[in-house]
Tab-separated table of C-alpha atoms and ligand atoms in Angstrom:
chain	number	residue	atom	x	y	z
D	1	UNK	CA	121.006	50.459	106.804
D	2	UNK	CA	119.628	53.142	104.524
D	3	UNK	CA	117.049	55.593	105.887
D	4	UNK	CA	115.080	57.887	103.596
D	5	UNK	CA	113.597	61.286	104.316
D	6	UNK	CA	109.911	60.423	104.453
D	7	UNK	CA	107.636	63.362	103.653
D	8	UNK	CA	104.426	61.386	104.120
D	9	UNK	CA	101.490	63.126	105.754
D	10	UNK	CA	100.872	60.059	107.870
D	11	UNK	CA	101.891	57.543	108.982
D	12	UNK	CA	105.050	59.560	108.996
D	13	UNK	CA	108.656	59.639	110.119
D	14	UNK	CA	109.536	58.797	113.685
D	15	UNK	CA	112.710	60.045	115.381
D	16	UNK	CA	115.591	57.625	114.789
D	17	UNK	CA	116.334	57.579	118.531
D	18	UNK	CA	112.801	56.294	119.180
D	19	UNK	CA	113.167	53.471	116.668
D	20	UNK	CA	116.566	52.559	118.094
D	21	UNK	CA	115.214	52.389	121.642
D	22	UNK	CA	112.199	50.357	120.513
D	23	UNK	CA	114.613	48.062	118.662
D	24	UNK	CA	116.758	47.512	121.734
D	25	UNK	CA	113.652	46.740	123.792
D	26	UNK	CA	111.830	44.677	121.174
D	27	UNK	CA	112.430	41.355	122.942
D	28	UNK	CA	113.051	42.452	126.513
D	29	UNK	CA	111.584	45.713	127.726
D	30	UNK	CA	112.934	47.042	130.974
D	31	UNK	CA	114.245	43.652	132.179
D	32	UNK	CA	110.797	42.099	132.069
D	33	UNK	CA	111.881	39.346	129.701
D	34	UNK	CA	109.056	40.331	127.338
D	35	UNK	CA	108.318	42.642	124.491
D	36	UNK	CA	105.800	45.386	125.280
D	37	UNK	CA	103.710	43.735	122.536
D	38	UNK	CA	103.430	40.608	124.644
D	39	UNK	CA	102.455	42.223	127.930
D	40	UNK	CA	99.037	42.031	129.478
D	41	UNK	CA	97.647	45.538	129.508
D	42	UNK	CA	96.624	44.986	133.124
D	43	UNK	CA	100.021	43.732	134.276
D	44	UNK	CA	102.353	45.515	136.670
D	45	UNK	CA	104.856	45.715	133.818
D	46	UNK	CA	102.533	47.572	131.474
D	47	UNK	CA	100.922	49.943	133.968
D	48	UNK	CA	103.982	52.204	134.356
D	49	UNK	CA	104.208	52.457	130.549
D	50	UNK	CA	100.758	53.963	130.016
D	51	UNK	CA	101.146	56.093	133.137
D	52	UNK	CA	104.463	57.475	131.954
D	53	UNK	CA	103.036	58.229	128.513
D	54	UNK	CA	100.162	60.161	130.049
D	55	UNK	CA	102.309	62.064	132.514
D	56	UNK	CA	104.800	63.049	129.789
D	57	UNK	CA	101.951	64.315	127.615
D	58	UNK	CA	100.557	66.293	130.552
D	59	UNK	CA	103.945	67.771	131.264
D	60	UNK	CA	104.827	68.651	127.664
D	61	UNK	CA	101.419	70.133	126.839
D	62	UNK	CA	100.924	71.633	130.296
D	63	UNK	CA	97.512	69.971	130.528
D	64	UNK	CA	95.492	71.377	133.461
D	65	UNK	CA	94.314	69.049	136.238
D	66	UNK	CA	90.661	69.287	135.229
D	67	UNK	CA	91.359	67.592	131.902
D	68	UNK	CA	91.467	63.845	131.317
D	69	UNK	CA	93.714	62.119	128.795
D	70	UNK	CA	92.484	59.097	126.843
D	71	UNK	CA	94.285	56.678	124.528
D	72	UNK	CA	91.647	55.269	122.198
D	73	UNK	CA	91.379	53.499	118.856
D	74	UNK	CA	89.478	54.320	115.697
D	75	UNK	CA	91.599	57.257	114.576
D	76	UNK	CA	90.618	60.888	114.426
D	77	UNK	CA	87.813	59.744	112.127
D	78	UNK	CA	86.020	58.017	114.999
D	79	UNK	CA	86.243	61.241	117.001
D	80	UNK	CA	84.174	62.860	114.254
D	81	UNK	CA	81.312	60.754	115.673
D	82	UNK	CA	82.312	60.569	119.340
D	83	UNK	CA	82.489	64.330	119.773
D	84	UNK	CA	78.856	65.050	118.813
D	85	UNK	CA	77.563	61.868	120.477
D	86	UNK	CA	79.190	62.756	123.782
D	87	UNK	CA	79.011	66.526	123.850
D	88	UNK	CA	75.558	67.397	122.564
D	89	UNK	CA	73.760	66.455	125.782
D	90	UNK	CA	70.590	64.376	125.778
D	91	UNK	CA	66.886	65.043	125.736
D	92	UNK	CA	64.222	62.349	125.274
D	93	UNK	CA	66.939	59.906	124.300
D	94	UNK	CA	68.528	61.932	121.518
D	95	UNK	CA	71.431	64.360	121.392
D	96	UNK	CA	69.969	67.703	122.318
D	97	UNK	CA	72.025	70.626	121.221
D	98	UNK	CA	73.341	72.048	117.962
D	99	UNK	CA	76.997	72.662	117.231
D	100	UNK	CA	78.986	75.176	115.198
D	101	UNK	CA	81.607	73.906	112.781
D	102	UNK	CA	84.147	75.783	110.693
D	103	UNK	CA	84.842	74.220	107.310
D	104	UNK	CA	88.517	74.607	106.456
D	105	UNK	CA	89.137	71.567	104.312
D	106	UNK	CA	88.521	67.946	103.567
D	107	UNK	CA	88.952	66.697	107.138
D	108	UNK	CA	86.757	69.466	108.538
D	109	UNK	CA	84.139	68.559	105.961
D	110	UNK	CA	84.289	64.907	106.982
D	111	UNK	CA	83.848	65.906	110.617
D	112	UNK	CA	80.804	67.967	109.610
D	113	UNK	CA	79.238	65.185	107.538
D	114	UNK	CA	79.662	62.718	110.398
D	115	UNK	CA	78.282	65.076	113.047
D	116	UNK	CA	75.237	65.777	110.864
D	117	UNK	CA	74.181	62.163	111.355
D	118	UNK	CA	73.567	62.827	115.029
D	119	UNK	CA	72.998	66.523	115.637
D	120	UNK	CA	72.107	69.783	113.916
D	121	UNK	CA	75.263	71.334	112.576
D	122	UNK	CA	75.728	74.914	111.500
D	123	UNK	CA	78.709	75.591	109.293
D	124	UNK	CA	79.394	79.090	110.582
D	125	UNK	CA	82.350	79.824	108.296
D	126	UNK	CA	84.013	78.166	105.340
D	127	UNK	CA	86.979	78.747	103.062
D	128	UNK	CA	85.686	76.385	100.411
D	129	UNK	CA	84.976	79.283	98.014
D	130	UNK	CA	88.708	79.653	97.340
D	131	UNK	CA	89.690	76.018	97.506
D	132	UNK	CA	90.486	76.283	101.226
D	133	UNK	CA	93.722	78.250	100.770
D	134	UNK	CA	92.989	80.428	103.802
D	135	UNK	CA	91.355	80.228	107.243
D	136	UNK	CA	88.096	82.210	107.323
D	137	UNK	CA	87.211	84.736	110.012
D	138	UNK	CA	85.469	82.772	112.718
D	139	UNK	CA	82.256	84.327	113.994
D	140	UNK	CA	81.409	84.003	117.696
D	141	UNK	CA	79.404	80.913	118.605
D	142	UNK	CA	75.664	80.980	118.153
D	143	UNK	CA	73.446	80.908	121.238
D	144	UNK	CA	73.329	77.712	123.212
D	145	UNK	CA	75.537	75.531	120.998
D	146	UNK	CA	77.030	72.416	122.553
D	147	UNK	CA	80.489	73.063	121.108
D	148	UNK	CA	82.445	74.844	118.394
D	149	UNK	CA	84.579	72.636	116.169
D	150	UNK	CA	87.710	73.559	114.241
D	151	UNK	CA	90.457	71.656	112.440
D	152	UNK	CA	93.574	73.201	113.874
D	153	UNK	CA	95.921	72.200	111.057
D	154	UNK	CA	94.561	71.204	107.667
D	155	UNK	CA	96.777	68.364	106.609
D	156	UNK	CA	95.667	68.043	102.998
D	157	UNK	CA	95.526	71.671	101.936
D	158	UNK	CA	98.254	72.986	104.258
D	159	UNK	CA	96.665	75.740	106.348
D	160	UNK	CA	96.587	76.303	110.085
D	161	UNK	CA	94.729	78.434	112.591
D	162	UNK	CA	97.225	80.883	114.005
D	163	UNK	CA	94.689	82.690	116.209
D	164	UNK	CA	92.069	80.629	118.002
D	165	UNK	CA	88.440	81.728	117.714
D	166	UNK	CA	86.855	83.274	120.791
D	167	UNK	CA	84.105	80.864	121.723
D	168	UNK	CA	83.153	82.278	125.117
D	169	UNK	CA	81.373	79.613	127.132
D	170	UNK	CA	80.938	77.205	124.221
D	171	UNK	CA	83.627	74.549	124.424
D	172	UNK	CA	86.131	74.770	121.594
D	173	UNK	CA	86.787	71.339	120.083
D	174	UNK	CA	89.839	70.876	117.907
D	175	UNK	CA	91.077	68.184	115.579
D	176	UNK	CA	94.806	68.523	116.237
D	177	UNK	CA	95.848	65.345	114.423
D	178	UNK	CA	98.535	66.937	112.300
D	179	UNK	CA	99.859	69.635	114.619
D	180	UNK	CA	99.735	68.317	118.184
D	181	UNK	CA	103.112	69.025	119.865
D	182	UNK	CA	104.307	71.099	116.912
D	183	UNK	CA	103.810	74.364	118.800
D	184	UNK	CA	102.689	75.245	122.324
D	185	UNK	CA	98.918	75.148	122.727
D	186	UNK	CA	96.927	76.668	125.579
D	187	UNK	CA	94.905	73.578	126.485
D	188	UNK	CA	92.687	75.586	128.832
D	189	UNK	CA	91.176	77.293	125.778
D	190	UNK	CA	89.672	73.969	124.640
D	191	UNK	CA	86.900	71.634	125.674
D	192	UNK	CA	88.304	68.716	123.670
D	193	UNK	CA	91.491	68.207	121.678
D	194	UNK	CA	91.823	65.004	119.682
D	195	UNK	CA	94.573	63.642	117.477
D	196	UNK	CA	95.323	60.464	115.598
D	197	UNK	CA	98.853	59.485	116.614
D	198	UNK	CA	100.289	58.689	113.198
D	199	UNK	CA	101.308	62.230	112.278
D	200	UNK	CA	103.250	63.719	115.150
D	201	UNK	CA	102.958	61.295	118.067
D	202	UNK	CA	103.687	57.727	117.084
D	203	UNK	CA	102.363	54.835	115.030
D	204	UNK	CA	98.840	54.528	113.627
D	205	UNK	CA	96.279	52.832	115.817
D	206	UNK	CA	96.136	55.152	118.800
D	207	UNK	CA	94.087	58.320	119.140
D	208	UNK	CA	94.796	60.790	121.903
D	209	UNK	CA	91.812	62.634	123.372
D	210	UNK	CA	92.197	65.432	125.908
D	211	UNK	CA	88.850	66.349	127.425
D	212	UNK	CA	87.689	68.797	130.088
D	213	UNK	CA	86.047	66.921	132.952
D	214	UNK	CA	82.761	68.794	132.994
D	215	UNK	CA	82.033	67.701	129.414
D	216	UNK	CA	82.064	64.013	130.270
D	217	UNK	CA	79.026	61.878	130.938
D	218	UNK	CA	75.797	63.386	129.599
D	219	UNK	CA	75.281	60.803	126.854
D	220	UNK	CA	72.197	59.111	125.316
D	221	UNK	CA	71.947	55.571	126.676
D	222	UNK	CA	71.978	53.951	123.226
D	223	UNK	CA	75.428	55.281	122.392
D	224	UNK	CA	77.683	52.215	122.036
D	225	UNK	CA	79.802	51.597	125.123
D	226	UNK	CA	83.044	51.918	123.181
D	227	UNK	CA	82.011	55.363	121.930
D	228	UNK	CA	81.442	56.882	125.375
D	229	UNK	CA	84.122	59.089	126.865
D	230	UNK	CA	82.782	58.464	130.388
D	231	UNK	CA	83.407	54.722	130.037
D	232	UNK	CA	86.982	55.226	128.861
D	233	UNK	CA	87.642	57.833	131.534
D	234	UNK	CA	86.299	55.598	134.290
D	235	UNK	CA	88.492	52.705	133.182
D	236	UNK	CA	91.625	54.743	132.467
D	237	UNK	CA	91.550	53.910	128.717
D	238	UNK	CA	91.286	50.224	129.683
D	239	UNK	CA	87.633	49.403	129.240
D	240	UNK	CA	88.979	46.913	126.724
D	241	UNK	CA	92.485	46.195	125.496
D	242	UNK	CA	94.044	49.521	124.550
D	243	UNK	CA	96.563	49.879	121.699
D	244	UNK	CA	99.343	48.910	124.113
D	245	UNK	CA	102.317	49.010	121.819
D	246	UNK	CA	101.282	52.272	120.184
D	247	UNK	CA	100.937	53.902	123.593
D	248	UNK	CA	104.439	52.689	124.453
D	249	UNK	CA	105.905	54.184	121.248
D	250	UNK	CA	104.069	57.460	121.906
D	251	UNK	CA	105.776	57.443	125.309
D	252	UNK	CA	109.166	57.089	123.607
D	253	UNK	CA	108.320	59.935	121.210
D	254	UNK	CA	107.296	62.140	124.133
D	255	UNK	CA	110.537	61.305	125.940
D	256	UNK	CA	112.393	62.335	122.801
D	257	UNK	CA	110.474	65.620	122.590
D	258	UNK	CA	111.337	66.293	126.221
D	259	UNK	CA	115.022	65.501	125.653
D	260	UNK	CA	115.084	67.882	122.688
D	261	UNK	CA	113.882	70.655	124.997
D	262	UNK	CA	110.105	70.353	124.807
D	263	UNK	CA	107.392	71.767	122.617
D	264	UNK	CA	108.880	75.275	122.435
D	265	UNK	CA	112.060	73.856	120.904
D	266	UNK	CA	109.954	71.779	118.483
D	267	UNK	CA	108.138	74.982	117.501
D	268	UNK	CA	111.379	76.878	116.866
D	269	UNK	CA	112.692	74.080	114.688
D	270	UNK	CA	109.381	73.721	112.880
D	271	UNK	CA	109.292	77.456	112.130
D	272	UNK	CA	112.867	77.313	110.883
D	273	UNK	CA	112.181	74.341	108.598
D	274	UNK	CA	108.946	75.774	107.241
D	275	UNK	CA	110.401	79.248	106.672
D	276	UNK	CA	113.279	77.756	104.721
D	277	UNK	CA	110.905	75.832	102.483
D	278	UNK	CA	108.323	78.596	101.961
D	279	UNK	CA	111.105	81.100	101.177
D	280	UNK	CA	112.413	78.710	98.574
D	281	UNK	CA	108.936	78.221	97.059
D	282	UNK	CA	108.212	81.960	97.037
D	283	UNK	CA	111.427	82.634	95.132
D	284	UNK	CA	111.254	79.669	92.796
D	285	UNK	CA	110.451	80.190	89.119
D	286	UNK	CA	108.857	76.762	88.832
D	287	UNK	CA	107.350	75.783	92.175
D	288	UNK	CA	104.868	77.751	94.236
D	289	UNK	CA	102.799	77.559	97.374
D	290	UNK	CA	99.084	78.108	96.719
D	291	UNK	CA	98.391	78.969	100.370
D	292	UNK	CA	97.819	82.532	101.577
D	293	UNK	CA	100.751	83.619	103.709
D	294	UNK	CA	99.134	84.242	107.120
D	295	UNK	CA	97.588	80.771	107.143
D	296	UNK	CA	100.442	78.556	106.034
D	297	UNK	CA	100.906	75.302	107.919
D	298	UNK	CA	104.216	74.519	109.586
D	299	UNK	CA	103.598	70.795	109.175
D	300	UNK	CA	102.165	70.148	105.701
D	301	UNK	CA	103.406	72.167	102.758
D	302	UNK	CA	101.654	71.516	99.447
D	303	UNK	CA	103.289	72.943	96.351
D	304	UNK	CA	102.580	73.147	92.663
D	305	UNK	CA	104.457	73.618	89.444
D	306	UNK	CA	103.167	76.972	88.435
D	307	UNK	CA	105.042	78.274	85.436
D	308	UNK	CA	103.130	78.008	82.171
D	309	UNK	CA	106.193	77.984	79.927
D	310	UNK	CA	107.366	74.810	81.530
D	311	UNK	CA	104.425	72.797	80.273
D	312	UNK	CA	101.678	73.330	77.747
D	313	UNK	CA	98.914	71.011	78.757
D	314	UNK	CA	97.596	69.637	81.999
D	315	UNK	CA	98.788	66.207	80.845
D	316	UNK	CA	102.270	67.515	80.486
D	317	UNK	CA	102.049	69.139	83.898
D	318	UNK	CA	100.909	65.999	85.617
D	319	UNK	CA	103.587	63.946	83.892
D	320	UNK	CA	106.148	66.471	85.096
D	321	UNK	CA	104.762	66.162	88.612
D	322	UNK	CA	104.994	62.379	88.367
D	323	UNK	CA	108.572	62.679	87.205
D	324	UNK	CA	109.312	64.975	90.134
D	325	UNK	CA	107.915	62.545	92.680
D	326	UNK	CA	109.714	59.578	91.098
D	327	UNK	CA	113.096	61.261	90.739
D	328	UNK	CA	112.902	62.590	94.297
D	329	UNK	CA	112.276	59.049	95.528
D	330	UNK	CA	115.423	57.779	93.808
D	331	UNK	CA	117.312	60.324	95.909
D	332	UNK	CA	115.766	59.107	99.138
D	333	UNK	CA	113.107	61.855	99.340
D	334	UNK	CA	109.913	59.828	99.452
D	335	UNK	CA	106.150	60.329	99.586
D	336	UNK	CA	106.050	63.771	97.992
D	337	UNK	CA	102.857	63.293	95.967
D	338	UNK	CA	99.996	65.536	97.026
D	339	UNK	CA	96.843	64.076	98.541
D	340	UNK	CA	94.905	62.067	95.981
D	341	UNK	CA	92.006	64.537	96.168
D	342	UNK	CA	94.024	67.684	95.446
D	343	UNK	CA	97.025	66.541	93.422
D	344	UNK	CA	100.256	68.507	93.119
D	345	UNK	CA	102.984	67.784	95.636
D	346	UNK	CA	103.168	68.007	99.387
D	347	UNK	CA	106.011	67.850	101.875
D	348	UNK	CA	104.932	66.971	105.392
D	349	UNK	CA	107.612	68.046	107.819
D	350	UNK	CA	106.513	66.948	111.266
D	351	UNK	CA	108.612	67.148	114.428
D	352	UNK	CA	110.667	64.099	113.459
D	353	UNK	CA	111.779	65.550	110.090
D	354	UNK	CA	115.251	66.973	110.587
D	355	UNK	CA	116.187	70.245	108.888
D	356	UNK	CA	118.660	68.232	106.796
D	357	UNK	CA	115.657	66.595	105.133
D	358	UNK	CA	114.221	69.969	104.168
D	359	UNK	CA	117.593	71.132	102.866
D	360	UNK	CA	117.997	67.945	100.832
D	361	UNK	CA	114.558	68.476	99.320
D	362	UNK	CA	115.309	72.082	98.400
D	363	UNK	CA	118.614	71.003	96.861
D	364	UNK	CA	116.821	68.421	94.758
D	365	UNK	CA	114.188	70.950	93.687
D	366	UNK	CA	116.830	73.463	92.623
D	367	UNK	CA	118.436	70.850	90.408
D	368	UNK	CA	115.060	69.762	89.038
D	369	UNK	CA	114.244	73.379	88.172
D	370	UNK	CA	117.493	73.859	86.275
D	371	UNK	CA	116.943	70.623	84.461
D	372	UNK	CA	113.485	71.351	83.131
D	373	UNK	CA	114.240	74.949	82.258
D	374	UNK	CA	117.201	73.950	80.092
M	401	PLP	C1	94.923	62.287	109.299
M	401	PLP	C2	93.841	63.160	109.767
M	401	PLP	C3	92.579	62.666	110.085
M	401	PLP	C4	92.208	61.210	109.936
M	401	PLP	O1	92.868	60.487	110.868
M	401	PLP	P1	92.595	58.914	111.044
M	401	PLP	O2	93.394	58.638	112.266
M	401	PLP	O3	93.102	58.250	109.813
M	401	PLP	O4	91.147	58.726	111.239
M	401	PLP	C5	91.643	63.551	110.556
M	401	PLP	N1	91.922	64.846	110.706
M	401	PLP	C6	93.126	65.363	110.402
M	401	PLP	C7	93.381	66.825	110.583
M	401	PLP	C8	94.129	64.543	109.917
M	401	PLP	O5	95.328	65.036	109.609
């Protein structure tokens, strides 16, 4: 067996221990004589699986009792619609209130564009003017807004909020798809936290939603059943068939996080990995990080080739970047191309990426540098 270091932004690496356990249980989980994939979601065999996944998430994230946890489908992208549809209240059949959004990148912008279909959105701050390389100062919420939306970690551009905005009584809603469980988070500061699983939690197909109870239920009647938080809460994420196998794998990932020492240990390791890589980039004569220092993501690290004497035209630069990505792949360092909308390179180093992967990447980059400068 040959495993690569996978730097994909998502779906991304899973801990080897998780894959091994899933492999052992693939045909007979817990002496049931079945794979988890074959179980009825309403069976006595499956019930403990979803319950354990939820209770591990509650324990690891220290989720207060007045929050509900949902395992849904549709990805973070569906939450871009569900959040405004469920949180804006209702008056004469339509969502009532406005919401504040902070625009910190491509995902934030998608969330804004989707919300605008249903409610009035005010973009109260944006870092678009400088290509999103920083997190803007967040103003306090405007009067009487239904919620205040941020993208906690900006997967494509590589920034993160290090200090949460003060939103007073307006519920803070966060897209935490690419940073959930990477560092401790004070859940009580939020109204809703949502995350697609395929970055830091498990396989694609499951979306975790953590929602404060008082925000559930005031929804226009025409909102499709599957898009209502109250329906999913009432049925314990089993209004219809949930993504059973994905929830099971998330449970194994959470068990792994717990065995490693919990979210604080993840955060220490993530800081160590990211510091190593940023220090390398900041001292490199060829590669650089375009992101302003206070806002650099621990999870997604885009980098560029920034030295003009290395190349003379943008064609030459992009061919050098292609060569970089290809040569890295031959050494088992895969998926290092930047997002198709921004180009360059990007190393995503989620919880499951061991520090050895980061060291191997730096080693490769040092050799690549020497090579092209000779
Ligand atoms: C990946 C990602 C999304 C999109 O997630 P899907 O599950 O593919 O819909 C949204 N927001 C952020 C921050 C992401 O990283």
